[in-house]
Amino acid sequence: ADDILCSMHADTVSHRMGWDASDVGAVNLMAFYNHFIAGPCKSYDPRQSSLLLVDGAAPETRSTGRTRGWDRAKNGGAASIDGGQAYLGLGLVDYQRHLAVEFLEAGAVLAVADHARALEPHQLCWNLNVGDVGWTRAGPSRPCGRRIAARSWCAAGVGDS
């Protein structure tokens, strides 16, 4: 009941026979029976993903990323992924996401850092689906019917740097 779960998806395997939304780099945060940062559930709408959008698009559904590494710490940890084939298909020649979490006595710090490189200019949007606070397994009967509650922060003209 008082647990905090923070995750980042590398999406290293594509499952051809089941639901398999592309979520390379997706970040999720669940705590105290609330889903604060959510994923797409069973939707292909990129606005429902908590990941990097390139020119308004999420990676292709069957594309995969790669785990670069992780490190555990007494009060948290860090992980790193790269976009693998997923972001190559969107025009990025290199994409990496780094996530660090530190649990403090009175709260927690969650930090996400992205590195993106492209040969042509693209609009990059950091999309965050804030989900529906109050959703739990014991809550509404259709948890996948969440409203789209995404927020995006965009930078135009990002290219080779």
mmCIF file of N, CA and C in Angstrom, residues 15-90:
data_model
loop_
_atom_site.group_PDB
_atom_site.id
_atom_site.type_symbol
_atom_site.label_atom_id
_atom_site.label_comp_id
_atom_site.label_asym_id
_atom_site.label_seq_id
_atom_site.Cartn_x
_atom_site.Cartn_y
_atom_site.Cartn_z
ATOM 1 N N HIS A 15 7.058 -9.025 -28.936
ATOM 2 C CA HIS A 15 6.222 -10.224 -28.822
ATOM 3 C C HIS A 15 5.189 -10.208 -29.937
ATOM 4 N N ARG A 16 5.396 -10.994 -30.939
ATOM 5 C CA ARG A 16 4.570 -10.970 -32.142
ATOM 6 C C ARG A 16 3.143 -11.472 -31.939
ATOM 7 N N MET A 17 2.902 -12.273 -30.911
ATOM 8 C CA MET A 17 1.584 -12.882 -30.765
ATOM 9 C C MET A 17 0.716 -12.220 -29.699
ATOM 10 N N GLY A 18 1.147 -11.122 -29.140
ATOM 11 C CA GLY A 18 0.350 -10.480 -28.103
ATOM 12 C C GLY A 18 0.368 -8.975 -28.258
ATOM 13 N N TRP A 19 -0.279 -8.303 -27.311
ATOM 14 C CA TRP A 19 -0.276 -6.850 -27.320
ATOM 15 C C TRP A 19 1.152 -6.384 -27.088
ATOM 16 N N ASP A 20 1.643 -5.516 -27.953
ATOM 17 C CA ASP A 20 3.039 -5.107 -27.863
ATOM 18 C C ASP A 20 3.195 -3.668 -28.338
ATOM 19 N N ALA A 21 2.742 -2.740 -27.540
ATOM 20 C CA ALA A 21 2.921 -1.328 -27.890
ATOM 21 C C ALA A 21 4.388 -0.971 -27.745
ATOM 22 N N SER A 22 4.886 -0.145 -28.633
ATOM 23 C CA SER A 22 6.273 0.305 -28.527
ATOM 24 C C SER A 22 6.383 1.301 -27.390
ATOM 25 N N ASP A 23 7.251 1.002 -26.445
ATOM 26 C CA ASP A 23 7.406 1.916 -25.320
ATOM 27 C C ASP A 23 8.873 2.063 -24.929
ATOM 28 N N VAL A 24 9.743 2.125 -25.937
ATOM 29 C CA VAL A 24 11.166 2.318 -25.674
ATOM 30 C C VAL A 24 11.360 3.665 -24.975
ATOM 31 N N GLY A 25 11.922 3.621 -23.794
ATOM 32 C CA GLY A 25 12.167 4.837 -23.028
ATOM 33 C C GLY A 25 11.000 5.298 -22.181
ATOM 34 N N ALA A 26 9.886 4.576 -22.221
ATOM 35 C CA ALA A 26 8.721 4.992 -21.436
ATOM 36 C C ALA A 26 9.036 4.959 -19.941
ATOM 37 N N VAL A 27 8.541 5.957 -19.238
ATOM 38 C CA VAL A 27 8.721 6.057 -17.794
ATOM 39 C C VAL A 27 7.354 5.895 -17.144
ATOM 40 N N ASN A 28 7.296 5.126 -16.058
ATOM 41 C CA ASN A 28 6.063 4.940 -15.290
ATOM 42 C C ASN A 28 6.351 5.198 -13.819
ATOM 43 N N LEU A 29 5.363 5.772 -13.131
ATOM 44 C CA LEU A 29 5.485 6.008 -11.700
ATOM 45 C C LEU A 29 4.160 5.675 -11.031
ATOM 46 N N MET A 30 4.196 4.682 -10.136
ATOM 47 C CA MET A 30 3.031 4.299 -9.343
ATOM 48 C C MET A 30 3.419 4.402 -7.873
ATOM 49 N N ALA A 31 2.529 4.976 -7.077
ATOM 50 C CA ALA A 31 2.809 5.115 -5.652
ATOM 51 C C ALA A 31 1.517 5.249 -4.871
ATOM 52 N N PHE A 32 1.451 4.578 -3.748
ATOM 53 C CA PHE A 32 0.333 4.720 -2.814
ATOM 54 C C PHE A 32 -1.014 4.574 -3.522
ATOM 55 N N TYR A 33 -1.166 3.534 -4.324
ATOM 56 C CA TYR A 33 -2.397 3.220 -5.054
ATOM 57 C C TYR A 33 -2.716 4.205 -6.175
ATOM 58 N N ASN A 34 -1.782 5.038 -6.588
ATOM 59 C CA ASN A 34 -2.015 5.988 -7.668
ATOM 60 C C ASN A 34 -1.016 5.774 -8.792
ATOM 61 N N HIS A 35 -1.478 5.962 -10.009
ATOM 62 C CA HIS A 35 -0.637 5.857 -11.204
ATOM 63 C C HIS A 35 -0.358 7.290 -11.648
ATOM 64 N N PHE A 36 0.775 7.834 -11.246
ATOM 65 C CA PHE A 36 1.081 9.240 -11.505
ATOM 66 C C PHE A 36 1.604 9.478 -12.924
ATOM 67 N N ILE A 37 2.472 8.602 -13.417
ATOM 68 C CA ILE A 37 2.962 8.680 -14.791
ATOM 69 C C ILE A 37 2.610 7.356 -15.440
ATOM 70 N N ALA A 38 1.812 7.410 -16.501
ATOM 71 C CA ALA A 38 1.246 6.201 -17.074
ATOM 72 C C ALA A 38 1.769 5.938 -18.478
ATOM 73 N N GLY A 39 1.415 4.782 -18.988
ATOM 74 C CA GLY A 39 1.763 4.390 -20.349
ATOM 75 C C GLY A 39 0.542 4.403 -21.237
ATOM 76 N N PRO A 40 0.652 3.829 -22.441
ATOM 77 C CA PRO A 40 -0.430 3.916 -23.414
ATOM 78 C C PRO A 40 -1.577 2.951 -23.174
ATOM 79 N N CYS A 41 -1.456 2.050 -22.209
ATOM 80 C CA CYS A 41 -2.446 1.009 -21.994
ATOM 81 C C CYS A 41 -2.627 0.258 -23.301
ATOM 82 N N LYS A 42 -3.825 0.136 -23.831
ATOM 83 C CA LYS A 42 -4.009 -0.561 -25.105
ATOM 84 C C LYS A 42 -4.393 0.423 -26.192
ATOM 85 N N SER A 43 -3.524 1.385 -26.417
ATOM 86 C CA SER A 43 -3.760 2.409 -27.417
ATOM 87 C C SER A 43 -2.475 2.627 -28.192
ATOM 88 N N TYR A 44 -2.607 2.927 -29.459
ATOM 89 C CA TYR A 44 -1.449 3.296 -30.262
ATOM 90 C C TYR A 44 -1.315 4.817 -30.364
ATOM 91 N N ASP A 45 -2.142 5.554 -29.651
ATOM 92 C CA ASP A 45 -2.095 7.011 -29.669
ATOM 93 C C ASP A 45 -0.819 7.470 -28.970
ATOM 94 N N PRO A 46 0.119 8.094 -29.698
ATOM 95 C CA PRO A 46 1.382 8.481 -29.062
ATOM 96 C C PRO A 46 1.217 9.477 -27.924
ATOM 97 N N ARG A 47 0.087 10.199 -27.877
ATOM 98 C CA ARG A 47 -0.138 11.150 -26.785
ATOM 99 C C ARG A 47 -0.331 10.445 -25.447
ATOM 100 N N GLN A 48 -0.608 9.137 -25.462
ATOM 101 C CA GLN A 48 -0.796 8.410 -24.212
ATOM 102 C C GLN A 48 0.494 7.781 -23.701
ATOM 103 N N SER A 49 1.586 7.959 -24.415
ATOM 104 C CA SER A 49 2.866 7.401 -23.993
ATOM 105 C C SER A 49 3.664 8.425 -23.208
ATOM 106 N N SER A 50 4.432 7.949 -22.239
ATOM 107 C CA SER A 50 5.323 8.823 -21.481
ATOM 108 C C SER A 50 6.736 8.590 -21.988
ATOM 109 N N LEU A 51 6.989 9.108 -23.187
ATOM 110 C CA LEU A 51 8.277 8.893 -23.833
ATOM 111 C C LEU A 51 8.578 10.028 -24.791
ATOM 112 N N LEU A 52 9.705 9.942 -25.490
ATOM 113 C CA LEU A 52 10.106 10.967 -26.439
ATOM 114 C C LEU A 52 9.364 10.762 -27.758
ATOM 115 N N LEU A 53 8.705 11.819 -28.248
ATOM 116 C CA LEU A 53 8.053 11.779 -29.560
ATOM 117 C C LEU A 53 8.925 12.548 -30.543
ATOM 118 N N VAL A 54 9.082 12.016 -31.740
ATOM 119 C CA VAL A 54 9.860 12.670 -32.787
ATOM 120 C C VAL A 54 8.886 13.087 -33.878
ATOM 121 N N ASP A 55 8.790 14.385 -34.141
ATOM 122 C CA ASP A 55 7.830 14.921 -35.108
ATOM 123 C C ASP A 55 6.419 14.425 -34.805
ATOM 124 N N GLY A 56 6.090 14.324 -33.518
ATOM 125 C CA GLY A 56 4.762 13.909 -33.072
ATOM 126 C C GLY A 56 4.507 12.418 -33.077
ATOM 127 N N ALA A 57 5.514 11.606 -33.429
ATOM 128 C CA ALA A 57 5.314 10.160 -33.555
ATOM 129 C C ALA A 57 6.094 9.394 -32.489
ATOM 130 N N ALA A 58 5.491 8.305 -32.034
ATOM 131 C CA ALA A 58 6.172 7.352 -31.159
ATOM 132 C C ALA A 58 6.842 6.304 -32.049
ATOM 133 N N PRO A 59 7.792 5.554 -31.513
ATOM 134 C CA PRO A 59 8.427 4.507 -32.316
ATOM 135 C C PRO A 59 7.409 3.494 -32.841
ATOM 136 N N GLU A 60 7.745 2.855 -33.950
ATOM 137 C CA GLU A 60 6.904 1.821 -34.563
ATOM 138 C C GLU A 60 6.675 0.694 -33.558
ATOM 139 N N THR A 61 5.530 0.095 -33.608
ATOM 140 C CA THR A 61 5.093 -0.867 -32.608
ATOM 141 C C THR A 61 6.045 -2.032 -32.393
ATOM 142 N N ARG A 62 6.577 -2.621 -33.424
ATOM 143 C CA ARG A 62 7.408 -3.826 -33.269
ATOM 144 C C ARG A 62 8.898 -3.527 -33.154
ATOM 145 N N SER A 63 9.277 -2.259 -33.048
ATOM 146 C CA SER A 63 10.689 -1.916 -32.933
ATOM 147 C C SER A 63 11.163 -2.123 -31.495
ATOM 148 N N THR A 64 12.455 -2.247 -31.326
ATOM 149 C CA THR A 64 12.993 -2.533 -30.004
ATOM 150 C C THR A 64 14.129 -1.576 -29.640
ATOM 151 N N GLY A 65 14.381 -1.491 -28.344
ATOM 152 C CA GLY A 65 15.490 -0.703 -27.813
ATOM 153 C C GLY A 65 16.519 -1.643 -27.202
ATOM 154 N N ARG A 66 17.403 -1.073 -26.374
ATOM 155 C CA ARG A 66 18.464 -1.884 -25.780
ATOM 156 C C ARG A 66 18.815 -1.331 -24.403
ATOM 157 N N THR A 67 19.019 -2.225 -23.448
ATOM 158 C CA THR A 67 19.464 -1.829 -22.118
ATOM 159 C C THR A 67 20.954 -1.540 -22.173
ATOM 160 N N ARG A 68 21.359 -0.379 -21.668
ATOM 161 C CA ARG A 68 22.789 -0.024 -21.631
ATOM 162 C C ARG A 68 23.409 -0.400 -20.285
ATOM 163 N N GLY A 69 22.660 -0.220 -19.210
ATOM 164 C CA GLY A 69 23.188 -0.577 -17.902
ATOM 165 C C GLY A 69 22.324 -0.063 -16.780
ATOM 166 N N TRP A 70 22.663 -0.461 -15.560
ATOM 167 C CA TRP A 70 21.935 -0.007 -14.390
ATOM 168 C C TRP A 70 22.850 -0.093 -13.188
ATOM 169 N N ASP A 71 22.466 0.632 -12.141
ATOM 170 C CA ASP A 71 23.252 0.658 -10.917
ATOM 171 C C ASP A 71 22.298 0.793 -9.742
ATOM 172 N N ARG A 72 22.423 -0.110 -8.782
ATOM 173 C CA ARG A 72 21.603 -0.038 -7.577
ATOM 174 C C ARG A 72 22.309 0.799 -6.522
ATOM 175 N N ALA A 73 21.518 1.466 -5.722
ATOM 176 C CA ALA A 73 22.050 2.232 -4.595
ATOM 177 C C ALA A 73 21.175 1.963 -3.380
ATOM 178 N N LYS A 74 21.654 2.282 -2.213
ATOM 179 C CA LYS A 74 20.900 2.023 -0.990
ATOM 180 C C LYS A 74 19.535 2.698 -1.008
ATOM 181 N N ASN A 75 19.471 3.915 -1.536
ATOM 182 C CA ASN A 75 18.221 4.683 -1.521
ATOM 183 C C ASN A 75 17.704 4.974 -2.919
ATOM 184 N N GLY A 76 17.898 4.055 -3.864
ATOM 185 C CA GLY A 76 17.403 4.287 -5.220
ATOM 186 C C GLY A 76 18.237 3.549 -6.242
ATOM 187 N N GLY A 77 18.509 4.223 -7.358
ATOM 188 C CA GLY A 77 19.299 3.600 -8.403
ATOM 189 C C GLY A 77 19.210 4.386 -9.692
ATOM 190 N N ALA A 78 19.876 3.864 -10.708
ATOM 191 C CA ALA A 78 19.892 4.521 -12.013
ATOM 192 C C ALA A 78 19.890 3.457 -13.105
ATOM 193 N N ALA A 79 19.352 3.819 -14.261
ATOM 194 C CA ALA A 79 19.328 2.918 -15.416
ATOM 195 C C ALA A 79 19.519 3.738 -16.680
ATOM 196 N N SER A 80 19.992 3.062 -17.726
ATOM 197 C CA SER A 80 20.249 3.722 -18.997
ATOM 198 C C SER A 80 19.839 2.787 -20.130
ATOM 199 N N ILE A 81 19.142 3.334 -21.129
ATOM 200 C CA ILE A 81 18.736 2.556 -22.308
ATOM 201 C C ILE A 81 19.131 3.330 -23.559
ATOM 202 N N ASP A 82 19.159 2.655 -24.700
ATOM 203 C CA ASP A 82 19.262 3.391 -25.957
ATOM 204 C C ASP A 82 18.089 3.016 -26.838
ATOM 205 N N GLY A 83 17.834 3.853 -27.828
ATOM 206 C CA GLY A 83 16.665 3.700 -28.677
ATOM 207 C C GLY A 83 16.738 2.549 -29.654
ATOM 208 N N GLY A 84 17.900 1.924 -29.793
ATOM 209 C CA GLY A 84 18.022 0.773 -30.686
ATOM 210 C C GLY A 84 17.401 1.050 -32.049
ATOM 211 N N GLN A 85 16.659 0.090 -32.551
ATOM 212 C CA GLN A 85 15.981 0.224 -33.838
ATOM 213 C C GLN A 85 14.782 1.163 -33.764
ATOM 214 N N ALA A 86 14.236 1.346 -32.561
ATOM 215 C CA ALA A 86 13.002 2.116 -32.409
ATOM 216 C C ALA A 86 13.145 3.558 -32.895
ATOM 217 N N TYR A 87 14.176 4.242 -32.464
ATOM 218 C CA TYR A 87 14.316 5.646 -32.821
ATOM 219 C C TYR A 87 15.064 5.862 -34.129
ATOM 220 N N LEU A 88 15.789 4.839 -34.612
ATOM 221 C CA LEU A 88 16.378 4.933 -35.957
ATOM 222 C C LEU A 88 15.276 5.132 -36.989
ATOM 223 N N GLY A 89 14.165 4.435 -36.805
ATOM 224 C CA GLY A 89 13.035 4.539 -37.723
ATOM 225 C C GLY A 89 12.373 5.901 -37.730
ATOM 226 N N LEU A 90 12.664 6.720 -36.723
ATOM 227 C CA LEU A 90 12.100 8.067 -36.645
ATOM 228 C C LEU A 90 13.114 9.135 -37.035
#
